[in-house]
Short mmCIF file of C-alpha atoms and ligand atoms in Angstrom, two decimals:
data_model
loop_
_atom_site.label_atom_id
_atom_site.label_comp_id
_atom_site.label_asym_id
_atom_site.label_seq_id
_atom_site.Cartn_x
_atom_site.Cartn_y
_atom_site.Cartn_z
CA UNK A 64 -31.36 -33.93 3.81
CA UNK A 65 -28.15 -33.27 1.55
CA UNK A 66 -29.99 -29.55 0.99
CA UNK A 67 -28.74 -28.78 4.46
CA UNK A 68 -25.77 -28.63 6.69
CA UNK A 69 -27.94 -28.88 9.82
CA UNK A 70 -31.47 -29.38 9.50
CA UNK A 71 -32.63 -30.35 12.96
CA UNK A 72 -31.16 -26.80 13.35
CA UNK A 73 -32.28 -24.82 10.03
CA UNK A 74 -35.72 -26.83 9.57
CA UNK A 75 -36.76 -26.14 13.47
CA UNK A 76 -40.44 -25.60 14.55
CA UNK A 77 -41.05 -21.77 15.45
CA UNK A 78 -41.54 -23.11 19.11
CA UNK A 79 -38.28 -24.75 19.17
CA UNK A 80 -35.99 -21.80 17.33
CA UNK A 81 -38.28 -19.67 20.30
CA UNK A 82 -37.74 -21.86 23.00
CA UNK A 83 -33.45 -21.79 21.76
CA UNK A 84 -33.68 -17.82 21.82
CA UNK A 85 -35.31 -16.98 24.86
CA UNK A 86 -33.09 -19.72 27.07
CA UNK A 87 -30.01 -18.22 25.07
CA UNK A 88 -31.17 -14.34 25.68
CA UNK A 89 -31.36 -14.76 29.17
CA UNK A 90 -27.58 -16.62 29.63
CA UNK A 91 -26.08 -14.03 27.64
CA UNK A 92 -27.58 -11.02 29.43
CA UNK A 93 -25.91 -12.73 32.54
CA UNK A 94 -22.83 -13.26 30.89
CA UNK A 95 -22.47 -9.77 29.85
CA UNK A 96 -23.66 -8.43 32.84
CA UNK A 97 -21.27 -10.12 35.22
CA UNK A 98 -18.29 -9.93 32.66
CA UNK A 99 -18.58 -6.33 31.31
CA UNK A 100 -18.77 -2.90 33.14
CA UNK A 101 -20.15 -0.99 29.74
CA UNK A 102 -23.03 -3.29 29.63
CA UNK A 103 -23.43 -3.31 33.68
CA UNK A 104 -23.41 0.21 34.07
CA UNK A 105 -25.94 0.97 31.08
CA UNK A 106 -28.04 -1.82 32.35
CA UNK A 107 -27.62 -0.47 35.62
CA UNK A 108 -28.87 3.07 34.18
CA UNK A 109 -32.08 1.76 33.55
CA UNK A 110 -32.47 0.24 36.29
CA UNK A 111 -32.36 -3.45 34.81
CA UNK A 112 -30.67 -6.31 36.40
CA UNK A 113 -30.48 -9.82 34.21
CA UNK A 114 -33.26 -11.18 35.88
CA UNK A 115 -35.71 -8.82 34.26
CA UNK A 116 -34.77 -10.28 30.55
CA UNK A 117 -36.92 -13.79 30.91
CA UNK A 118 -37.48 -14.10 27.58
CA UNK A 119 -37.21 -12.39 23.87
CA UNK A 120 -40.61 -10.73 24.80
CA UNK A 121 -37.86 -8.35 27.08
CA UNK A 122 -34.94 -7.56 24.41
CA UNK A 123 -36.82 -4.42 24.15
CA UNK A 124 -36.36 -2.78 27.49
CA UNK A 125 -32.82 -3.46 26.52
CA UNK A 126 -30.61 -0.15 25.08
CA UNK A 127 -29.22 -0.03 21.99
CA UNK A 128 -25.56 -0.40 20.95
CA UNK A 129 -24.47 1.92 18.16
CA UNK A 130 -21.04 1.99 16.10
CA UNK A 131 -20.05 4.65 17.97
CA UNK A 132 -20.14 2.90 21.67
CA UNK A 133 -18.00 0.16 19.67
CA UNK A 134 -15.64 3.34 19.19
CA UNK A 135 -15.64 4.30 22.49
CA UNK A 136 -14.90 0.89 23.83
CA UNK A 137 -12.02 0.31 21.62
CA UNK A 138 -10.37 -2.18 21.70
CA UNK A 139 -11.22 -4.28 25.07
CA UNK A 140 -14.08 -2.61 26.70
CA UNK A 141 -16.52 -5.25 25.87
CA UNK A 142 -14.20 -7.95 25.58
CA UNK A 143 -16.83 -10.47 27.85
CA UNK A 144 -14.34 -13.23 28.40
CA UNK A 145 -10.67 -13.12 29.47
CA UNK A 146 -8.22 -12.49 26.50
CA UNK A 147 -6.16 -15.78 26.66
CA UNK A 148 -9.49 -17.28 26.02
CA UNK A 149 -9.34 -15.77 22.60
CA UNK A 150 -7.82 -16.96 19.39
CA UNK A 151 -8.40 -14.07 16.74
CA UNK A 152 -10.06 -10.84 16.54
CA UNK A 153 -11.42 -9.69 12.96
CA UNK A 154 -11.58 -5.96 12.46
CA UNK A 155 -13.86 -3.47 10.45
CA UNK A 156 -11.95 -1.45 7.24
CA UNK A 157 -12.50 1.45 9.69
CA UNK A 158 -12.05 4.01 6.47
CA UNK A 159 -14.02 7.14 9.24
CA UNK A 160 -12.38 7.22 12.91
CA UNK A 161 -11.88 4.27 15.22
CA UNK A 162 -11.29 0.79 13.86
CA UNK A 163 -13.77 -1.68 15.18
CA UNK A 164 -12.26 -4.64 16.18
CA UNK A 165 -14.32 -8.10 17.13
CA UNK A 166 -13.04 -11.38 19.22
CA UNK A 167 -13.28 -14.80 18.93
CA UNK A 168 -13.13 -17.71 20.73
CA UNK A 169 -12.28 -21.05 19.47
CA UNK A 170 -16.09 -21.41 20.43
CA UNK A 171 -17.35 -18.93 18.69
CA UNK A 172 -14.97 -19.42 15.44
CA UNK A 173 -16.80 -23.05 15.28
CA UNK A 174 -19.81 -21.06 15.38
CA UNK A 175 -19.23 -19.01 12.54
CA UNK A 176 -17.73 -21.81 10.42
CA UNK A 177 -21.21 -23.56 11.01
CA UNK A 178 -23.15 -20.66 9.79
CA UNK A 179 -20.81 -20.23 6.59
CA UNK A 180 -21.30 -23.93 6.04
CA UNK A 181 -24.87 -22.96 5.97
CA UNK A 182 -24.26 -21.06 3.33
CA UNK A 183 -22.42 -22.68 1.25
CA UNK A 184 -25.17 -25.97 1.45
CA UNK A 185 -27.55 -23.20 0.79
CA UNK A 186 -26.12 -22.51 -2.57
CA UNK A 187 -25.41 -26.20 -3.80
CA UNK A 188 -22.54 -27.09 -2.08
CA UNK A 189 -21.38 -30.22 -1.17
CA UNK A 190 -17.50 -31.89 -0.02
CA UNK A 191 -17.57 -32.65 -3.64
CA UNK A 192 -17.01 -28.40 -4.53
CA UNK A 193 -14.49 -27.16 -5.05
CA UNK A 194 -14.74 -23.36 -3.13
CA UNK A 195 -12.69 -20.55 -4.94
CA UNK A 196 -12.06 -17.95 -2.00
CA UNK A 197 -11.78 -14.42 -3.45
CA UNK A 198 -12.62 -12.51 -0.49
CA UNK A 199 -9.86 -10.54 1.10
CA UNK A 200 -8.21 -12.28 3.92
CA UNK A 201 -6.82 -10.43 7.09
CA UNK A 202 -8.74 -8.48 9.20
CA UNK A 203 -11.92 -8.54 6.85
CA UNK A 204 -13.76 -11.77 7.50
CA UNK A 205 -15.13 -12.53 3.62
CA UNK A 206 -11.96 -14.86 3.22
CA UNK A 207 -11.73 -16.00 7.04
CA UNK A 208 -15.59 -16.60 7.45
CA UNK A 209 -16.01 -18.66 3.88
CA UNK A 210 -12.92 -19.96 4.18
CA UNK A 211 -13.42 -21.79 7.57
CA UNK A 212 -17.52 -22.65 6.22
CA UNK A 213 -15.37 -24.30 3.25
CA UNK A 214 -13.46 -26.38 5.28
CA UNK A 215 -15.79 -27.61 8.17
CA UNK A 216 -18.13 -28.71 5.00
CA UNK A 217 -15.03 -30.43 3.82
CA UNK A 218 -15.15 -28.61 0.21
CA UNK A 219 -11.50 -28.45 -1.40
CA UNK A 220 -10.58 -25.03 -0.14
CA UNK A 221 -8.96 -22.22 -2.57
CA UNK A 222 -8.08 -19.25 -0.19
CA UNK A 223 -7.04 -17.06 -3.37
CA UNK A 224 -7.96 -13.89 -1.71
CA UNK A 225 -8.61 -10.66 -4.02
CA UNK A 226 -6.58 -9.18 -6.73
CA UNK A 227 -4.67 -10.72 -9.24
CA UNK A 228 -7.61 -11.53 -12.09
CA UNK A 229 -5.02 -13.59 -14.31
CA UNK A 230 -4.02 -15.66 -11.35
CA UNK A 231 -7.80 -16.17 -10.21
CA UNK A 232 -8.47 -16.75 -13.65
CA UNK A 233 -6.01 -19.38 -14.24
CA UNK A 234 -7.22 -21.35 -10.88
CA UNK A 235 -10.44 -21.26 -11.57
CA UNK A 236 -9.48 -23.30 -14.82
CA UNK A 237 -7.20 -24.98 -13.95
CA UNK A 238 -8.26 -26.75 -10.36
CA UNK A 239 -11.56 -26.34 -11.92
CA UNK A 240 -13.67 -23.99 -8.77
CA UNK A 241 -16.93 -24.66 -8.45
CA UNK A 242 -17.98 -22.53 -5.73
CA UNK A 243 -16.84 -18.85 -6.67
CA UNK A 244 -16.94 -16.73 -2.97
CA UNK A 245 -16.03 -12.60 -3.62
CA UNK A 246 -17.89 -9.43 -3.79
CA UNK A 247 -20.47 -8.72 -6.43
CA UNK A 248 -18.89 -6.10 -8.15
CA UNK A 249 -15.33 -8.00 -7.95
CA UNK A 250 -17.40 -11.29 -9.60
CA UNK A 251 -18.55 -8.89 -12.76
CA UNK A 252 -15.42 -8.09 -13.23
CA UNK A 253 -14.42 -11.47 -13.18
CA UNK A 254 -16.99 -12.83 -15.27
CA UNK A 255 -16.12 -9.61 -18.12
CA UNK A 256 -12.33 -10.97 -17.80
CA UNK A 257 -13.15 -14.51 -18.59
CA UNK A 258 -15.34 -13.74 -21.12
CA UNK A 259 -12.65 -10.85 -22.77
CA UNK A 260 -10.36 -14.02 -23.03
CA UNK A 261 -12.51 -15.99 -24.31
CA UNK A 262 -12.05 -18.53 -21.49
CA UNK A 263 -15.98 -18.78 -20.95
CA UNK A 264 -16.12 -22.90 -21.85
CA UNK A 265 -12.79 -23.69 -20.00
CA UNK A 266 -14.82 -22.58 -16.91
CA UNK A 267 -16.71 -24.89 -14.03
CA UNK A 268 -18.79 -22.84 -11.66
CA UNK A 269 -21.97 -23.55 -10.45
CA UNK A 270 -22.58 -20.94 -7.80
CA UNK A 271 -21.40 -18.20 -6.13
CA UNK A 272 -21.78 -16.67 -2.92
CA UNK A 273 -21.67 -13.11 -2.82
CA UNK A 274 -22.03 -9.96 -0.75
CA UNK A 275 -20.25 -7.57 1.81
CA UNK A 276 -22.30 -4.70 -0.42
CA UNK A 277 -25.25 -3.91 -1.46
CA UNK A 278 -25.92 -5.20 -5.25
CA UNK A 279 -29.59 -5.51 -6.97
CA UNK A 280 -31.56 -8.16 -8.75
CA UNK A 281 -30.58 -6.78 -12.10
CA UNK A 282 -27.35 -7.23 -10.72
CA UNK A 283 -27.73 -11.12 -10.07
CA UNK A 284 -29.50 -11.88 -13.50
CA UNK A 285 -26.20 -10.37 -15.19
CA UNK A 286 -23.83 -12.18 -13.40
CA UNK A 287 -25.85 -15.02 -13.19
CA UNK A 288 -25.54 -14.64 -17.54
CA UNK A 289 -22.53 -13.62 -17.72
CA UNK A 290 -20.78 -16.79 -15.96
CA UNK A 291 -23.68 -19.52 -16.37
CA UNK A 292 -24.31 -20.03 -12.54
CA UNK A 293 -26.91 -19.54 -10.03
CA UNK A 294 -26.01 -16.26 -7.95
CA UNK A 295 -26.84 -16.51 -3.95
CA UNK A 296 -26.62 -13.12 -1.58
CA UNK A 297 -24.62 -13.41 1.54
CA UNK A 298 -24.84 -10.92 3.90
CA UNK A 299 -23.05 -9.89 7.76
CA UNK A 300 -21.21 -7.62 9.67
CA UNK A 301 -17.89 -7.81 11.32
CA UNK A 302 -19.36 -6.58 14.93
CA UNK A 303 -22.17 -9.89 14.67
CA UNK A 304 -19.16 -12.13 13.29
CA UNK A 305 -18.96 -11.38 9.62
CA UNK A 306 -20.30 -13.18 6.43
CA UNK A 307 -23.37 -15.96 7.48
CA UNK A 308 -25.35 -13.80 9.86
CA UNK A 309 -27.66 -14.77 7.22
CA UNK A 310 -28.01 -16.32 3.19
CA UNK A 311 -30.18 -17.10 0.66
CA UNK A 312 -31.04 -20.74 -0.10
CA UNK A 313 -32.35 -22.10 -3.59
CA UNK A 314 -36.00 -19.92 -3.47
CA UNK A 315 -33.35 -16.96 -3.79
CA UNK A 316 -36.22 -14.78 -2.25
CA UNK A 317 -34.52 -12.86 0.97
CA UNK A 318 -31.93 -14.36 3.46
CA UNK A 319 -32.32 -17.20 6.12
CA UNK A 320 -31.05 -15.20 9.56
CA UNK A 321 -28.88 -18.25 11.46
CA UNK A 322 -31.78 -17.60 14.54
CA UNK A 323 -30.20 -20.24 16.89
CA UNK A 324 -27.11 -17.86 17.11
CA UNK A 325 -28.93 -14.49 16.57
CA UNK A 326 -32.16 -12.61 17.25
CA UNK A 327 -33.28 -9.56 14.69
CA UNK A 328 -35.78 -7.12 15.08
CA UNK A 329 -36.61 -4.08 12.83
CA UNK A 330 -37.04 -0.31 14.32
CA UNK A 331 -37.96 2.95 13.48
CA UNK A 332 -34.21 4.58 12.82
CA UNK A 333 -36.09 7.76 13.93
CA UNK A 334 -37.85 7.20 16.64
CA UNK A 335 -36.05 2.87 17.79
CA UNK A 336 -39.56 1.60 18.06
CA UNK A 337 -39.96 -2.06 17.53
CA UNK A 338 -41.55 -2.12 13.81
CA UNK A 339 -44.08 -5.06 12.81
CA UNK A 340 -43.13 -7.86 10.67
CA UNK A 341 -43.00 -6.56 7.12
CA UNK A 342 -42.54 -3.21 7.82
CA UNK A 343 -39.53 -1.78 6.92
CA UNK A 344 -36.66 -0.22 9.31
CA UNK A 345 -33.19 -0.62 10.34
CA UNK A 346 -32.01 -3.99 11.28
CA UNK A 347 -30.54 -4.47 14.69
CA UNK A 348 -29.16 -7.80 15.89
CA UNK A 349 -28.40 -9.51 19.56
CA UNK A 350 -26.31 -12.48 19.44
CA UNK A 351 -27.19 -15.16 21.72
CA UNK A 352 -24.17 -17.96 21.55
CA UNK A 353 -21.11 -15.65 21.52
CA UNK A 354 -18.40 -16.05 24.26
CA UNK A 355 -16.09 -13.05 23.62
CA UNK A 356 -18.03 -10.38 21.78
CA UNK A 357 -21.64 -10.99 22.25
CA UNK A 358 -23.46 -7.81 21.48
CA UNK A 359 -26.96 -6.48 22.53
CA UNK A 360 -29.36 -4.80 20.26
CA UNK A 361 -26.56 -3.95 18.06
CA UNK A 362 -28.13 -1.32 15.61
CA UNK A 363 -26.36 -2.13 11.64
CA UNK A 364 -27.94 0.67 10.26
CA UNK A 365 -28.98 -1.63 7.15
CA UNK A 366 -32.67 -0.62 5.85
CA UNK A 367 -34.47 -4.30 5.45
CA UNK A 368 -37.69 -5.96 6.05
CA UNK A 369 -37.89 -9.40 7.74
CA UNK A 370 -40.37 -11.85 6.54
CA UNK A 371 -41.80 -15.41 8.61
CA UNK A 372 -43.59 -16.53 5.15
CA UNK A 373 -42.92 -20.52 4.57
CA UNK A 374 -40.06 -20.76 2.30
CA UNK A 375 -39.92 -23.59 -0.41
CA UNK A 376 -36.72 -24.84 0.93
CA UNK A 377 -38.04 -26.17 3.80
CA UNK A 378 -35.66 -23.58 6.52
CA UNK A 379 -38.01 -21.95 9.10
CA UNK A 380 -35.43 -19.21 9.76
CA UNK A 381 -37.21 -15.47 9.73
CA UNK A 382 -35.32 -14.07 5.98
CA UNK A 383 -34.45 -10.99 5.78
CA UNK A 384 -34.81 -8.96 2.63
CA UNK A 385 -31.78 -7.42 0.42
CA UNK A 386 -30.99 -4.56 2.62
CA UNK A 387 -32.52 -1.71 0.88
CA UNK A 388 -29.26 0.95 1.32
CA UNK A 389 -28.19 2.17 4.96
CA UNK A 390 -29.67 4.90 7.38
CA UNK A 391 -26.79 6.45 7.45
CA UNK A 392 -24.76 6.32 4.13
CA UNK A 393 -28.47 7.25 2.51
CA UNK A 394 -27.26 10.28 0.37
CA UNK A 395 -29.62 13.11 0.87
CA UNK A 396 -29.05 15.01 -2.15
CA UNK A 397 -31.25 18.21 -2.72
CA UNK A 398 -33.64 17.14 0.11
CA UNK A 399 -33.99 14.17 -1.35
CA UNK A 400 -33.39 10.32 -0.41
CA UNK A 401 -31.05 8.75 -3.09
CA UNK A 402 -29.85 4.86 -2.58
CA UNK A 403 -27.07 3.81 -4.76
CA UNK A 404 -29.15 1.08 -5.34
CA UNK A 405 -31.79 3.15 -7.20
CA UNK A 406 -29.01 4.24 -9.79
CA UNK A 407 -27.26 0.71 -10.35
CA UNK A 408 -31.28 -0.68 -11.50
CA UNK A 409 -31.72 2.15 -13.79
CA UNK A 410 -28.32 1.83 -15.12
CA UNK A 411 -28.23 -2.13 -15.74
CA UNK A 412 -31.91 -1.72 -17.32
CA UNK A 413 -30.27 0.44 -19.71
CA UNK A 414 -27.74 -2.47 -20.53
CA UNK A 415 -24.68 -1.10 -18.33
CA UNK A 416 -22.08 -2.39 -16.50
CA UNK A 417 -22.90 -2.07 -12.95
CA UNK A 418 -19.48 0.50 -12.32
CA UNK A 419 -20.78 3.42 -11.57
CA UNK A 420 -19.44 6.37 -9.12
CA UNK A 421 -21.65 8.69 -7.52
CA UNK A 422 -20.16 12.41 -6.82
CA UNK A 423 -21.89 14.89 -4.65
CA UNK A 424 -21.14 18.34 -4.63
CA UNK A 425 -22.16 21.41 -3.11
CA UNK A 426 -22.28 24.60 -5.25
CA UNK A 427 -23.67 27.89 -3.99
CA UNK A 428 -25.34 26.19 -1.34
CA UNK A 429 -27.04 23.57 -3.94
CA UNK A 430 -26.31 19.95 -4.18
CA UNK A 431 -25.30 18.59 -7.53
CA UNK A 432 -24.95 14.99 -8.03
CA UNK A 433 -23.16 13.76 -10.92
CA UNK A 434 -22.82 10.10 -12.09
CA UNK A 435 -20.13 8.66 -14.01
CA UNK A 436 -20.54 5.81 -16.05
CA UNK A 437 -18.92 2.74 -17.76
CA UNK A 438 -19.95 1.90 -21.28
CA UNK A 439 -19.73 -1.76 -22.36
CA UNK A 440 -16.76 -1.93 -25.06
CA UNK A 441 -19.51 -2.11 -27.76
CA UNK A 442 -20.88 1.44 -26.98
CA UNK A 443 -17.09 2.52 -26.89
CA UNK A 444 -17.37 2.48 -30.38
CA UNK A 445 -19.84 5.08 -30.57
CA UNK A 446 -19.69 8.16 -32.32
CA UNK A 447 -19.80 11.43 -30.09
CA UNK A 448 -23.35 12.07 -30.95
CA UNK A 449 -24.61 8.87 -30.09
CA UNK A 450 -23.19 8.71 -26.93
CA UNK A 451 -24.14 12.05 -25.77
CA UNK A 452 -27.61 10.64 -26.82
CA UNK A 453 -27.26 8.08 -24.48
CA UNK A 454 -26.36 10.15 -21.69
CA UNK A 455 -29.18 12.15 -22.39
CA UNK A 456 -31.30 8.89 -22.05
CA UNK A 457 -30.05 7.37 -18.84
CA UNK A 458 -30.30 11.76 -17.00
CA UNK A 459 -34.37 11.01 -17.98
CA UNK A 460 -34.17 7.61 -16.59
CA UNK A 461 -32.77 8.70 -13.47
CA UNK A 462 -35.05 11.91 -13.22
CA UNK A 463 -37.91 9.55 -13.43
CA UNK A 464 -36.36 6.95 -10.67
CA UNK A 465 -34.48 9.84 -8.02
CA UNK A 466 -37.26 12.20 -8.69
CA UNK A 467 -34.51 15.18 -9.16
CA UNK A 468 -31.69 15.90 -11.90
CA UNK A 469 -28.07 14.06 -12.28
CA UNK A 470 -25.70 14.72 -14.69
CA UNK A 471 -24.75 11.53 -16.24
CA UNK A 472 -21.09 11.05 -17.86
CA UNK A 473 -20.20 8.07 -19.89
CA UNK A 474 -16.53 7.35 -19.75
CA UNK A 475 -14.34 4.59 -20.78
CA UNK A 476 -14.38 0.59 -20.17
CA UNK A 477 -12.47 0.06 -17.24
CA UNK A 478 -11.37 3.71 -16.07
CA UNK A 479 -13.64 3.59 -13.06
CA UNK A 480 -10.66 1.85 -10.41
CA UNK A 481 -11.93 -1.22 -8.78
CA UNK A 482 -11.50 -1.99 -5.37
CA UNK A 483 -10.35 -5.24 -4.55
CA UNK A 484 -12.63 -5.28 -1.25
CA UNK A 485 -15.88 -3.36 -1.26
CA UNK A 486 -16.84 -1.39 -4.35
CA UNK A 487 -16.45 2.54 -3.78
CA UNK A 488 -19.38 4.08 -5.34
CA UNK A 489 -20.02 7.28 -3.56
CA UNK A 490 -17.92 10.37 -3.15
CA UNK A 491 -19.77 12.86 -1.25
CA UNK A 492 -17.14 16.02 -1.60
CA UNK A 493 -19.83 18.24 0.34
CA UNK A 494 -18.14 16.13 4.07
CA UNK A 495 -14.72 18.67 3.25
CA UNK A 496 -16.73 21.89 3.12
O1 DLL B 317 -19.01 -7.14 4.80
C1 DLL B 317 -19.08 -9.21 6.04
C2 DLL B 317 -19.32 -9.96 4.80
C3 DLL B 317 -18.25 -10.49 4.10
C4 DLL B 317 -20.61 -10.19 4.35
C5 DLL B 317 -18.47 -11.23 2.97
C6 DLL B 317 -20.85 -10.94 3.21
C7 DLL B 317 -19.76 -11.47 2.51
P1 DLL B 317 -18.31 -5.54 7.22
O2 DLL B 317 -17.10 -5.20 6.47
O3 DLL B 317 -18.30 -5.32 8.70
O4 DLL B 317 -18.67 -7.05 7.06
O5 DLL B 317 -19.51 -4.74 6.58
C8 DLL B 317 -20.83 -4.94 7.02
O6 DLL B 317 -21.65 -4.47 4.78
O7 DLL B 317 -23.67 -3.68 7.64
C9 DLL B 317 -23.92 -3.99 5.22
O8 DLL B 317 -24.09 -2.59 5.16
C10 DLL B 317 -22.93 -4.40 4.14
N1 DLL B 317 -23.28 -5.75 3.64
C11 DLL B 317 -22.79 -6.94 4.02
N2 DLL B 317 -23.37 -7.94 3.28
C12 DLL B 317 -24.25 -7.34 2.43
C13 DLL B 317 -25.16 -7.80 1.43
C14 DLL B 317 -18.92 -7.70 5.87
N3 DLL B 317 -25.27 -9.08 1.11
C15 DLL B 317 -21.79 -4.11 6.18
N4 DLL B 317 -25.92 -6.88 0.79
C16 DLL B 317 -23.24 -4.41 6.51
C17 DLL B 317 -25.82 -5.56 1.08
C18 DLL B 317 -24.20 -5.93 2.67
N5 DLL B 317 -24.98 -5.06 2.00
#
């Protein structure tokens, strides 16, 4: 039982998780409808009152909720309980127009500490850990989300934040972390930094919990190498809570949605029909235990595929693949679908660092998309003709893989600036012309 935080919860019959949803569905279609005039009035629209959502079998005569009605909201138009029953709000980076922000009730902060407890179980964690936080803290909820899943586990909590590699470094020897909680790119980076000072053996970790962006299996197996643990995905949204909407246990095959809390479903981005199971579409959520922000059919725009197969773990939670890019920050380059995540497995096949940029531009009407490259510090060494060997190498690779041509640069270690939150691999310059 010491493989879960709450298995009468995560080991549920399908009946049982069903029989939570559709009881849950129905209160929190009430709740929203008495408690908030957006949801009333587009309810109202369709000519829908509560009592004609008995069950999940109804969530899809429900409409949607984009991003953009978020926007429009902003900040308290779907606030669903009164404000002094809040205790925080979270909010989205918000880098394109309106910020999104998100409430919480002590309620629903227990909630989310239950789900990132889930996690952290998931991954080999026990009170015994010793949880190195290097998520940002603030409005982003990677330090806030693992950081309260830390402590109702009762792990020794380290909220480090991000930034600072020496000082995250030094911690990580010194109070010897177990648990390593950041962003995938942010724990390469790491890993090459404790490995550049030869601090490799002085190191503890075990696991490490990571996501917030999209990162690939070649990804994992190189961190995994790099720092001797076992890497587990992570993966959530700010609007739905933040980090723990769902997480990969030891079968490290897809991630266990928390179902007790929220329902998914996969649609057609085209077209918002309800897709099979195993098909793939864009993954759209309805929470079913939040007090202050509980949102309906909440489109993410992430491109996954859900999956009921029996999982080895024993959780009977639906998993949700890695999503497979977004329906939205897809780059359509020449006509063509590209996914970051298409370049970063051609690139760490070829042996490379996963820092990478993307840059779109648009020249006479023509896309060009360029890629620049990290070497590792070996190929640094390289004479001119070998490299521009190697660049000729990885534009086949990527001809093969994107089906059209990128120029590929190779520049060097360490010049591509790192984020300290989310990794920025795409600039699409064509958005100014
Ligand atoms: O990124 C919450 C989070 C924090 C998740 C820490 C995991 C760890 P937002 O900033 O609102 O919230 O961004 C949400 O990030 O719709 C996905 O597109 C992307 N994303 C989150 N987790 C993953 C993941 C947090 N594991 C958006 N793999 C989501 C790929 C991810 N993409």
């Amino acid at each position: 039982m010491e493989n879960y935080f709450q298995p009468e919860i995560e080991c549920a019959s399908q009946e049982q998780i069903r029989k939570w949803q559709d009881e849950r569905l129905c209160k929190t279609v009430r709740h929203v409808y008495d408690n908030v005039a957006y949801y009333r009035e587009r309810m109202q629209k369709k000519g829908l009152t509560p009592e004609d959502i008995k069950s999940v079998d109804d969530l899809h005569k429900l409409p949607f909720l984009t991003k953009a009605d978020l926007r429009d909201a902003y900040p308290y138009g779907l606030l669903a309980c009164p404000l002094r029953d809040c205790v925080r709000i979270q909010s989205t980076s918000g880098t394109t127009g309106r910020r999104v922000v998100a409430f919480y009730t002590q309620h629903d902060l227990d909630l989310w500490d239950e789900c990132c407890a889930r996690a952290i179980v998931a991954a080999g964690g026990t009170r015994d850990d010793v949880v190195h936080v290097c998520y940002g803290y603030g409005l982003f909820t990677g330090g806030p989300g693992l950081n309260g899943g830390s402590h109702k586990l009762g792990s020794l909590t380290l909220p480090m934040s991000s930034g600072n590699t020496d000082r995250q470094i030094q911690f990580m020897v010194d109070l010897q972390s177990t648990i390593l909680c950041c962003t995938p790119s942010y724990a390469l980076y790491l890993a090459e930094s404790i490995i550049e000072r030869g601090l490799r053996d002085k190191i503890k970790l075990k696991a490490g919990i990571f996501g917030a962006e999209a990162w690939s299996e070649e990804m994992r197996h190189d961190i995994e190498q790099k720092l001797g643990i076992k890497a587990y995905d992570i993966y959530g949204l700010t609007e739905i809570s933040g980090p723990g909407v769902s997480f990969e246990c030891s079968e490290q095959t897809g991630m266990h949605i928390n179902e007790d809390n929220f329902i998914a479903e996969i649609i057609d981005p085209e077209t918002g029909e309800v897709l099979p199971e195993g098909e793939k579409g864009e993954l759209v959520f309805t929470s079913i235990t939040k007090e202050a922000f509980p949102l309906l059919r909440y489109r993410t725009r992430d491109i996954c595929v859900l999956s009921r197969k029996p999982c080895s773990c024993g959780r009977t939670h639906v998993k949700m693949s890695k999503p497979m890019g977004r329906s939205d920050d897809m780059l359509i380059v020449k006509g063509v679908n590209v996914f970051p995540s298409q370049i970063e497995t051609v690139l760490i096949n070829k042996g490379y660092p996963a820092n990478y940029q993307i840059i779109v531009n648009r020249v006479k009407n023509s896309d060009t998309l360029d890629i620049q490259v990290e070497m590792t510090s070996e190929m640094f060494s390289d004479s001119m003709s070998q490299v521009t060997a190697k660049e000729k190498e990885l534009v086949d690779a990527l001809k093969s893989m994107l089906g059209i041509y990128a120029t590929v640069k190779l520049v060097a270690p360490k010049t591509i600036v790192r984020s300290e939150g989310k990794a920025v691999r795409i600039i699409d310059n064509r958005k100014l012309y």
